[in-house]
Each structure stands twice: as C-alpha cells, then as structure tokens.
Short mmCIF file of C-alpha atoms in Angstrom, two decimals:
data_model
loop_
_atom_site.label_atom_id
_atom_site.label_comp_id
_atom_site.label_asym_id
_atom_site.label_seq_id
_atom_site.Cartn_x
_atom_site.Cartn_y
_atom_site.Cartn_z
CA MET A 1 -31.81 0.60 189.34
CA LEU A 2 -32.85 2.18 186.08
CA LYS A 3 -30.26 4.57 184.66
CA ILE A 4 -30.57 6.72 181.57
CA TYR A 5 -27.52 8.01 179.72
CA GLN A 6 -27.78 10.95 177.37
CA GLY A 7 -25.07 12.28 175.11
CA ARG A 8 -24.53 14.35 172.00
CA GLU A 9 -24.93 12.73 168.59
CA ASN A 10 -21.17 12.87 167.97
CA ILE A 11 -20.47 10.79 171.08
CA ASP A 12 -19.52 7.17 170.37
CA LYS A 13 -22.18 5.47 172.46
CA GLU A 14 -21.08 1.94 171.59
CA LYS A 15 -17.57 2.67 172.79
CA PHE A 16 -19.03 4.09 176.01
CA ILE A 17 -21.13 0.97 176.57
CA TYR A 18 -18.35 -1.55 176.05
CA GLU A 19 -15.94 0.43 178.20
CA HIS A 20 -18.39 0.03 181.09
CA THR A 21 -19.63 -3.55 180.75
CA GLU A 22 -19.01 -5.69 183.81
CA GLY A 23 -19.80 -9.37 184.25
CA GLU A 24 -22.53 -11.02 182.19
CA THR A 25 -24.12 -8.44 179.92
CA LEU A 26 -27.09 -8.42 177.54
CA VAL A 27 -27.24 -5.69 174.91
CA ILE A 28 -30.69 -5.16 173.39
CA VAL A 29 -30.73 -3.54 169.95
CA PRO A 30 -33.26 -3.28 167.08
CA ASN A 31 -33.98 -6.49 165.13
CA GLN A 32 -32.09 -5.43 162.01
CA TYR A 33 -29.04 -4.19 163.91
CA THR A 34 -27.87 -7.30 165.76
CA LEU A 35 -25.11 -8.26 163.28
CA VAL A 36 -23.63 -4.75 163.17
CA ALA A 37 -23.90 -4.51 166.96
CA GLU A 38 -21.93 -7.75 167.33
CA GLU A 39 -19.24 -6.41 165.01
CA GLN A 40 -19.03 -3.22 167.09
CA ALA A 41 -18.82 -5.23 170.31
CA LEU A 42 -15.93 -7.30 168.96
CA LYS A 43 -14.20 -4.10 167.86
CA TYR A 44 -14.47 -2.20 171.13
CA LEU A 45 -13.84 -5.20 173.37
CA ASN A 46 -10.80 -6.01 171.23
CA THR A 47 -11.62 -9.69 171.08
CA SER A 48 -12.47 -12.32 168.51
CA CYS A 49 -15.16 -13.96 170.63
CA LEU A 50 -17.94 -12.58 172.81
CA LEU A 51 -18.01 -14.50 176.08
CA ASN A 52 -19.77 -12.38 178.70
CA VAL A 53 -21.55 -10.06 176.25
CA GLU A 54 -24.55 -11.17 174.21
CA ILE A 55 -26.34 -9.09 171.56
CA LEU A 56 -30.08 -9.69 171.28
CA SER A 57 -33.21 -8.14 169.88
CA MET A 58 -36.11 -7.80 172.30
CA ASN A 59 -38.11 -10.43 170.39
CA ARG A 60 -35.26 -12.93 170.61
CA LEU A 61 -34.89 -12.32 174.33
CA GLY A 62 -38.65 -12.72 174.70
CA LEU A 63 -38.60 -16.03 172.82
CA ARG A 64 -35.85 -17.31 175.09
CA MET A 65 -37.93 -16.47 178.17
CA LEU A 66 -41.00 -18.21 176.75
CA GLN A 67 -38.92 -21.29 175.90
CA GLU A 68 -37.54 -21.28 179.43
CA GLN A 69 -41.09 -21.48 180.79
CA GLY A 70 -42.42 -23.83 178.11
CA THR A 71 -44.95 -21.31 176.79
CA ASP A 72 -43.44 -20.65 173.36
CA ASN A 73 -45.67 -23.12 171.48
CA VAL A 74 -48.35 -20.71 170.33
CA ARG A 75 -50.12 -20.38 166.98
CA MET A 76 -48.70 -17.17 165.55
CA LEU A 77 -50.41 -15.02 162.94
CA ASP A 78 -47.56 -13.55 160.90
CA ARG A 79 -47.58 -10.38 158.84
CA TYR A 80 -48.67 -12.10 155.60
CA GLU A 81 -51.44 -14.10 157.24
CA ARG A 82 -52.78 -10.94 158.86
CA TYR A 83 -52.60 -9.21 155.50
CA MET A 84 -54.72 -11.94 153.88
CA LEU A 85 -57.20 -11.90 156.76
CA LEU A 86 -57.60 -8.13 156.49
CA ALA A 87 -58.04 -8.37 152.73
CA ARG A 88 -60.94 -10.77 153.28
CA ILE A 89 -62.50 -8.56 155.97
CA ILE A 90 -62.28 -5.47 153.76
CA ARG A 91 -63.75 -7.33 150.79
CA ASN A 92 -66.69 -8.53 152.88
CA ARG A 93 -67.29 -5.05 154.33
CA GLU A 94 -66.91 -3.15 151.07
CA LYS A 95 -70.62 -2.30 150.81
CA GLN A 96 -70.56 -0.91 154.36
CA LEU A 97 -67.74 1.48 153.54
CA ASP A 98 -68.35 5.04 152.43
CA ILE A 99 -65.12 7.07 152.57
CA PHE A 100 -62.91 4.08 151.74
CA ARG A 101 -65.22 2.29 149.29
CA THR A 102 -63.25 3.27 146.18
CA SER A 103 -60.00 2.21 147.86
CA ALA A 104 -61.26 -1.08 149.32
CA GLY A 105 -60.12 -3.20 146.39
CA LYS A 106 -56.65 -1.73 146.24
CA ARG A 107 -53.58 -3.38 147.70
CA ASN A 108 -52.29 -0.10 149.15
CA PHE A 109 -55.44 0.26 151.24
CA VAL A 110 -55.00 -3.21 152.77
CA GLU A 111 -51.40 -2.29 153.61
CA MET A 112 -52.57 0.97 155.17
CA VAL A 113 -55.14 -0.84 157.34
CA HIS A 114 -52.51 -3.43 158.28
CA ASP A 115 -50.10 -0.70 159.42
CA PHE A 116 -52.90 1.13 161.23
CA ILE A 117 -53.81 -1.96 163.26
CA ALA A 118 -50.16 -2.75 164.00
CA ASP A 119 -49.45 0.78 165.26
CA PHE A 120 -52.77 0.91 167.12
CA ARG A 121 -51.97 -2.26 169.06
CA GLN A 122 -48.26 -1.52 169.57
CA GLN A 123 -49.17 1.80 171.18
CA GLU A 124 -51.70 -0.03 173.39
CA CYS A 125 -54.60 2.07 172.18
CA THR A 126 -58.17 0.87 172.75
CA ARG A 127 -61.42 1.05 170.84
CA GLU A 128 -62.81 3.02 173.79
CA GLU A 129 -60.35 5.78 172.93
CA LEU A 130 -61.65 5.76 169.38
CA GLU A 131 -65.19 6.07 170.71
CA GLU A 132 -64.10 9.10 172.74
CA ILE A 133 -62.78 10.74 169.58
CA LEU A 134 -66.02 9.96 167.77
CA ALA A 135 -68.05 11.44 170.62
CA ASP A 136 -65.98 14.62 170.75
CA PRO A 137 -68.05 17.42 169.12
CA GLU A 138 -64.84 19.09 167.92
CA THR A 139 -63.82 16.08 165.82
CA ASP A 140 -63.86 16.83 162.10
CA GLU A 141 -66.73 15.05 160.35
CA LEU A 142 -64.50 13.53 157.68
CA LEU A 143 -62.14 12.22 160.35
CA ARG A 144 -65.10 10.84 162.28
CA LYS A 145 -66.26 8.84 159.26
CA LYS A 146 -62.78 7.47 158.61
CA ILE A 147 -62.34 6.40 162.22
CA ARG A 148 -65.76 4.74 162.29
CA GLU A 149 -64.96 2.65 159.21
CA LEU A 150 -61.49 1.68 160.41
CA SER A 151 -62.86 0.87 163.85
CA GLY A 152 -65.35 -1.54 162.29
CA ILE A 153 -62.56 -3.35 160.45
CA LEU A 154 -60.47 -3.46 163.63
CA GLU A 155 -63.37 -4.86 165.67
CA GLU A 156 -64.00 -7.65 163.17
CA TYR A 157 -60.28 -8.49 162.99
CA GLU A 158 -60.00 -8.78 166.78
CA SER A 159 -63.12 -10.95 167.00
CA LEU A 160 -61.74 -13.34 164.35
CA VAL A 161 -58.32 -13.84 165.96
CA GLN A 162 -59.42 -13.82 169.61
CA GLY A 163 -58.89 -17.21 171.19
CA LYS A 164 -57.53 -18.71 167.96
CA TYR A 165 -54.31 -16.94 167.07
CA LYS A 166 -51.66 -14.66 168.54
CA ASP A 167 -50.39 -11.83 166.39
CA VAL A 168 -47.11 -9.96 166.81
CA GLU A 169 -48.55 -7.58 169.41
CA ASP A 170 -50.02 -10.46 171.44
CA TYR A 171 -46.61 -12.12 171.31
CA VAL A 172 -45.03 -9.04 172.91
CA ASP A 173 -47.61 -9.24 175.69
CA LEU A 174 -46.78 -12.91 176.22
CA TYR A 175 -43.08 -12.41 176.77
CA THR A 176 -43.59 -9.20 178.74
CA ASP A 177 -45.73 -11.15 181.20
CA ALA A 178 -43.03 -13.85 181.30
CA ILE A 179 -40.24 -11.46 182.31
CA GLY A 180 -41.12 -11.43 186.00
CA LYS A 181 -40.98 -15.25 186.18
CA SER A 182 -37.79 -15.67 184.17
CA ARG A 183 -34.29 -16.44 185.43
CA GLU A 184 -32.78 -15.36 182.13
CA LEU A 185 -31.81 -11.94 183.49
CA ALA A 186 -30.54 -13.13 186.85
CA GLY A 187 -27.33 -11.30 187.77
CA LYS A 188 -26.97 -9.77 184.33
CA THR A 189 -26.54 -6.16 183.26
CA VAL A 190 -28.84 -5.07 180.44
CA TRP A 191 -28.01 -2.24 178.06
CA VAL A 192 -30.52 -0.89 175.52
CA TYR A 193 -29.53 1.37 172.62
CA GLY A 194 -29.98 2.09 168.94
CA PHE A 195 -33.73 2.74 168.94
CA ASP A 196 -34.99 5.86 167.16
CA SER A 197 -38.36 5.45 168.85
CA MET A 198 -40.11 3.07 171.22
CA THR A 199 -43.71 1.90 171.22
CA ALA A 200 -45.78 1.71 174.39
CA LYS A 201 -45.53 -2.09 174.41
CA PHE A 202 -41.74 -1.92 174.10
CA VAL A 203 -41.53 0.56 176.97
CA ARG A 204 -43.66 -1.74 179.11
CA SER A 205 -41.24 -4.58 178.38
CA LEU A 206 -38.33 -2.37 179.43
CA THR A 207 -40.22 -1.43 182.57
CA GLU A 208 -40.62 -5.09 183.46
CA ILE A 209 -36.94 -5.74 182.79
CA ALA A 210 -36.02 -2.88 185.08
CA GLY A 211 -38.15 -4.48 187.76
CA GLU A 212 -40.24 -1.36 188.08
CA ARG A 213 -43.99 -1.16 188.64
CA VAL A 214 -45.71 2.12 187.93
CA ARG A 215 -49.33 3.07 187.58
CA HIS A 216 -49.33 4.13 183.93
CA GLY A 217 -46.76 1.66 182.60
CA GLU A 218 -43.91 4.20 182.34
CA PRO A 219 -41.10 4.71 184.86
CA ASP A 220 -40.55 8.24 186.12
CA GLY A 221 -38.33 10.20 183.79
CA PHE A 222 -38.48 7.57 181.04
CA ARG A 223 -40.50 7.98 177.89
CA PRO A 224 -40.43 6.30 174.47
CA GLY A 225 -37.38 7.43 172.55
CA GLY A 226 -35.21 7.68 175.66
CA ARG A 227 -36.20 11.24 176.49
CA ALA A 228 -36.47 12.58 179.98
CA ASP A 229 -39.75 13.65 181.50
CA SER A 230 -39.55 17.39 182.16
CA GLU A 231 -41.47 16.96 185.40
CA HIS A 232 -39.06 14.34 186.68
CA PRO A 233 -35.66 15.18 185.17
CA PRO A 234 -33.25 12.32 185.90
CA PHE A 235 -30.11 14.05 184.68
CA ARG A 236 -27.61 15.92 186.80
CA ARG A 237 -26.50 19.21 185.28
CA ARG A 238 -22.76 18.71 185.22
CA GLU A 239 -21.20 17.52 181.99
CA GLY A 240 -18.28 15.12 182.09
CA PRO A 241 -15.18 15.36 179.91
CA ASP A 242 -16.48 12.57 177.68
CA GLY A 243 -19.54 14.59 176.69
CA PHE A 244 -21.99 12.62 178.82
CA ARG A 245 -23.92 14.52 181.43
CA GLY A 246 -23.56 13.36 184.98
CA ASN A 247 -20.82 12.44 187.39
CA PRO A 248 -17.55 12.84 185.45
CA ASP A 249 -15.96 10.04 187.47
CA ARG A 250 -18.66 7.45 186.92
CA ARG A 251 -20.08 9.16 183.79
CA ARG A 252 -23.48 8.37 185.14
CA ALA A 253 -26.20 10.58 183.76
CA GLY A 254 -28.70 9.96 186.51
CA GLU A 255 -30.78 7.50 188.42
CA VAL A 256 -34.50 7.24 187.99
CA GLY A 257 -36.60 6.41 191.03
CA ASN A 258 -35.68 4.10 193.87
CA THR A 259 -36.02 0.89 191.89
CA LYS A 260 -34.33 -2.45 192.39
CA ALA A 261 -32.61 -4.16 189.51
CA HIS A 262 -34.42 -7.19 188.19
CA ARG A 263 -33.19 -10.16 190.22
CA ALA A 264 -29.99 -8.40 191.26
CA GLY A 265 -29.21 -7.35 187.70
CA SER A 266 -28.81 -3.82 186.35
CA PHE A 267 -30.49 -2.02 183.50
CA TYR A 268 -28.95 0.73 181.38
CA PRO A 269 -31.00 2.27 178.58
CA ILE A 270 -29.16 4.70 176.37
CA GLY A 271 -30.71 7.06 173.81
#
C-alpha cells in the first residue's frame, strides 16, 4: 500500500518517521544526505547502533539489487567521460551550428549541453517530443533553431553510446527493471523523504518499489515532489494533533489506490 504523508514545514518529519518504524526498515534519502540522516536516526531512535533501520540513497539501493542479480558489471559512462564526449561532438559539429556557433568552443556551453541531456533523459523525454515542438507553428523561431541544434547533438550522443556504454540515466533504468525481481525489499518497510523534487525516472523507481503498475508511470495521487494530484486527492481532511493530516490515532494522511506492498513490504513516501 502506498501512503503519502503531508505536514507543515515546522513539523519534525524525521521524528515522525522514527516514531513509526516497525521491523526492518529502509529509509531512502538524497545522495548527499545519507550521513546526516543516519545521525538523525540515531538521535530519534535513542541508540548508538542502527540494527533494523538502514539509510540508503536510491542509487545505492539500486546497486545492491543489481549485485544481487549479478547484473552490476556494466561499463558506466561517468559525468566527466560524458563531458569529454560532448566536447568532441560539439567541436565536430561547430560548422553546423548557427545560434550556438560562437559559444561552441566555450566550456560553459559544454556544461549547459551536458545538463540539458541529463535533465532531458532523467525526465524521460523523447526526441519525438522535440519534433512535435519544432512542428508546432506557434513555436518561436529562435527557440526552434536552438532546439534543432541541441537535438542534433543529442542524437549523435545517443548513437555513440548506444550498445557500448551505460550513462547515469541508463543505470537508473537498469535497477528500476531489477526491482521486481529483487528480494532486497522482502518484508521491509520503505520510507522516502528529504527530496525537494523528483525526476520522472525517480518516480518510476518509487512506483516499482510500491509494487504499483499504472499506465503513465505515476501512481494515482502521487506526483514528483510528493504533491497530491488534485483529481485524485489522497488526503483525508481532518488534521491530527501532531500537525499531520489524516487519522489522528494512526496519523495516516491517506492511502493511494488499492495497491499491494512490494513482496509483503510497505512503502511510505513523505514530502
């Protein structure tokens, strides 16, 4: 069952989480927050050692699942290697550029293209969507030219890495596909918190963890950033004494859909 908790900013969410952990628990937090999250867990559990609670980033959990299935030995293209590859692509395409020709030799432009491709792939966009924008008569001509040039760089990048390397976004796809075959989450409760925003790929991973299958890759009432879908509001209207909306006895903000927990586990995202 997927449950979403929502509370005011002044509510101590970490205290709420660790007051309600039962049995084996995984807590998924952003990559740079794992150490602080462990310190908070030790504080609120009033212990010097975490036994049934484990703090992980999504990438670390994904690596563990791939190792479990023996599929972790892949040739990864890291951030710096992708940067160098893009620099070469841009240098070779410089004469084909119009809008970005004067910027092609600058480091900041390579970084901009790198970030564009990373965001493009993390949000699971497609080149077909770019073609739709280009074909739209209302699209600004300057924007159309920029998109056409960036799309050409993106197409060449994807053709060069396809079948040879896996980049960060491909890696997310690998472990997302591995979730359904993994025993790593068996009987465990999963809490997710601390994210200011969530990419489409991240949400798809959460959907797989929750054991939910939906047509567009998003569970009802759940959107990146932990917000509720206005068409499918999952929250009850009562507000408990602790500031969390929902049943004041269970402090449960709501239940989304009629889903089963992944392999008898439970899943608790919190905004």
